[in-house]
């Protein structure tokens, strides 16, 4: 048998990443883009529709509502996660005992499956016998119709995201802070700065590359939010918590609009790409500047 | 500006590591002293205790006779520069301004003082740049300016020039010396570089294994080192020692090293009570060497000639002994016979335990 020559062997090896890139990464995307130009419902045959689906998308009021909801959800949840997450990291740095207990408690929401978290919170938020309303009633606040009214449902989903992901911000920020040299803290202290000022003006700027990476991950994650919300509200009441992924899913799996679903997905891919590029540029700049 | 007094301070890290052992040290108001000693001898620990960053295991710290042991760094109002160059993620201007900003100094005054401090350090031209992007030498200048921009009770400089390039090191040494002269500020300067300690400070505290060994002027440390450690540590190379015994012959007293002996008749009275086993110490630069035979000198064999700066370091063999001599000009070459004399006024005698006798 003829031995494979060195040249053909390297050629063969070079094919592997090519196959990976084109076959596994690009192909599914390409199919999504392809079908986004077809009118194609389950059971029917794909019919070329030009930019018809796109016109439908950009004239669909539900699409704009979904986009607005998703962006609001992302901004509110990530904002609160940063505020509480960094605040908790500050406390974690300054407590002298019980730090390991605190971290093991903090990690609990993180390890919970999002779908399960959604179901648990659905029970907690129940307007009738829910835990949240029970505790609110103890401090004299009347029960809220959490998952029944649109605004309350929206707020509930944000609360759950904040509940699940604040510890992530805390733990990563805390880990970043522990890598800083002790002289940095001592120098700021000797210079006369308070602990809070040192934290805000000296320590946080020093880990901003890390903070950008957390921001990047959280923004992408919240824009893609699906399982927690789907199991908790199913996107409702009405369309009050129908975020991008749920909107997409409903079109594909409930209404069986494969073509239109792919159009939504294609738009989503472009949107995410823009967000990723902008944020990773910021994070990269901070990383290389450090 | 304060006088600092460490009274019998001991510090133990954890349960085991005794970093400072009953240290007592008085730093006069407005003087610049150096803490000098090998790595791990407790210099940084001493500084952190004076700064108030570390509470000593036992002993007290006084600033102008006021016990400040329980007071924080901020209450003590000290300024400190670290070996690890500390820069904040801000511009050079904002870095230097920071201590004034947190003290709520009015803006006009802040600008004036920052500019002045930057001028002293020669960094006026980089005020608007991001401090972290500068080279280490300039970064340390920023850190120094940040210390000098306010009026603290004491400046604590912990090996500030160790991580800086040689050129900047010389420059900063000069600036620090001049600043101290102008400001008459109490300053403690930690270093393990004796040249730095000798050129900068009025007094040097030599430390070893957590103990203050000798606290004296540079001249006294060089001339009358209290024990063999200080004698060996100060100097380049330091003092050399020979085991000798005191012998009497023809009414003269000799320190006999076996291979050679040195006449010490003029000081013999002090030596007798220390027993027979002594150590003779002499600095390489105090030994006289000649290629010509001289009366009263002894002969050696030159085994090596090295250049050290503008001096020659000769290694001279005498039987089983080796003698190092450092001289400016010499016509002695490797392999030659060299004639040697130890001037009696330069000879130091130490007890067997290493304590200075004469
Ligand atoms: N935080 C600490 N925990 C335990 N041991 C310590 C700690 N800091 C210092 N030591 C030990 O205490 C001793 C004195 O340390 P110190 O830092 O004061 O020495 P130094 O003279 O400043 O040395 P160097 O010249 O290396 O800076 C050393 O043996 C060191 O290992
Ligand atoms: Mg040190």
PDB file of C-alpha atoms and ligand atoms in Angstrom, chain B residues 13-14 17-20 37-46 48 83 158-159 190-192 207, ligand 1:
ATOM      1  CA  UNK B  13       4.019  36.225  62.414  1.00  0.00           C
ATOM      2  CA  UNK B  14       1.546  33.456  63.094  1.00  0.00           C
ATOM      3  CA  UNK B  17       8.139  33.303  62.610  1.00  0.00           C
ATOM      4  CA  UNK B  18       9.922  35.758  64.889  1.00  0.00           C
ATOM      5  CA  UNK B  19      10.520  38.613  62.448  1.00  0.00           C
ATOM      6  CA  UNK B  20      11.533  41.177  65.070  1.00  0.00           C
ATOM      7  CA  UNK B  37      20.406  44.273  56.492  1.00  0.00           C
ATOM      8  CA  UNK B  38      20.232  41.064  54.498  1.00  0.00           C
ATOM      9  CA  UNK B  39      16.985  39.754  53.023  1.00  0.00           C
ATOM     10  CA  UNK B  40      14.474  38.584  55.606  1.00  0.00           C
ATOM     11  CA  UNK B  41      16.094  40.346  58.573  1.00  0.00           C
ATOM     12  CA  UNK B  42      12.895  42.228  59.424  1.00  0.00           C
ATOM     13  CA  UNK B  43      13.302  45.601  57.704  1.00  0.00           C
ATOM     14  CA  UNK B  44       9.867  45.648  56.109  1.00  0.00           C
ATOM     15  CA  UNK B  45       8.302  44.375  59.324  1.00  0.00           C
ATOM     16  CA  UNK B  46       9.899  47.285  61.211  1.00  0.00           C
ATOM     17  CA  UNK B  48       5.044  48.269  58.746  1.00  0.00           C
ATOM     18  CA  UNK B  83       9.455  48.392  47.006  1.00  0.00           C
ATOM     19  CA  UNK B 158      10.941  50.670  51.884  1.00  0.00           C
ATOM     20  CA  UNK B 159      13.563  49.819  49.272  1.00  0.00           C
ATOM     21  CA  UNK B 190      15.166  50.717  53.983  1.00  0.00           C
ATOM     22  CA  UNK B 191      17.758  49.185  51.741  1.00  0.00           C
ATOM     23  CA  UNK B 192      19.945  46.158  51.399  1.00  0.00           C
ATOM     24  CA  UNK B 207      19.787  44.489  61.302  1.00  0.00           C
TER      25      UNK B 207
HETATM   26  N1  LIG C   1       3.021  37.970  56.433  1.00  0.00           N
HETATM   27  C1  LIG C   1       4.008  37.174  56.869  1.00  0.00           C
HETATM   28  N2  LIG C   1       3.735  35.957  57.390  1.00  0.00           N
HETATM   29  C2  LIG C   1       4.717  35.155  57.847  1.00  0.00           C
HETATM   30  N3  LIG C   1       6.013  35.458  57.814  1.00  0.00           N
HETATM   31  C3  LIG C   1       6.363  36.653  57.310  1.00  0.00           C
HETATM   32  C4  LIG C   1       5.375  37.574  56.797  1.00  0.00           C
HETATM   33  N4  LIG C   1       6.016  38.670  56.351  1.00  0.00           N
HETATM   34  C5  LIG C   1       7.323  38.454  56.562  1.00  0.00           C
HETATM   35  N5  LIG C   1       7.543  37.248  57.135  1.00  0.00           N
HETATM   36  C6  LIG C   1       8.844  36.687  57.549  1.00  0.00           C
HETATM   37  O1  LIG C   1       9.407  37.548  58.515  1.00  0.00           O
HETATM   38  C7  LIG C   1      10.791  37.734  58.302  1.00  0.00           C
HETATM   39  C8  LIG C   1      11.109  39.195  58.092  1.00  0.00           C
HETATM   40  O2  LIG C   1      10.480  39.634  56.909  1.00  0.00           O
HETATM   41  P1  LIG C   1      10.641  41.093  56.347  1.00  0.00           P
HETATM   42  O3  LIG C   1       9.745  41.206  55.178  1.00  0.00           O
HETATM   43  O4  LIG C   1      10.456  42.080  57.435  1.00  0.00           O
HETATM   44  O5  LIG C   1      12.148  41.091  55.859  1.00  0.00           O
HETATM   45  P2  LIG C   1      12.967  42.181  55.029  1.00  0.00           P
HETATM   46  O6  LIG C   1      14.154  42.521  55.846  1.00  0.00           O
HETATM   47  O7  LIG C   1      12.094  43.290  54.627  1.00  0.00           O
HETATM   48  O8  LIG C   1      13.448  41.337  53.778  1.00  0.00           O
HETATM   49  P3  LIG C   1      13.638  41.777  52.253  1.00  0.00           P
HETATM   50  O9  LIG C   1      14.980  42.407  52.158  1.00  0.00           O
HETATM   51  O10 LIG C   1      13.583  40.465  51.528  1.00  0.00           O
HETATM   52  O11 LIG C   1      12.516  42.694  51.901  1.00  0.00           O
HETATM   53  C9  LIG C   1      11.150  36.856  57.104  1.00  0.00           C
HETATM   54  O12 LIG C   1      11.645  35.645  57.604  1.00  0.00           O
HETATM   55  C10 LIG C   1       9.838  36.653  56.408  1.00  0.00           C
HETATM   56  O13 LIG C   1       9.816  35.400  55.749  1.00  0.00           O
END
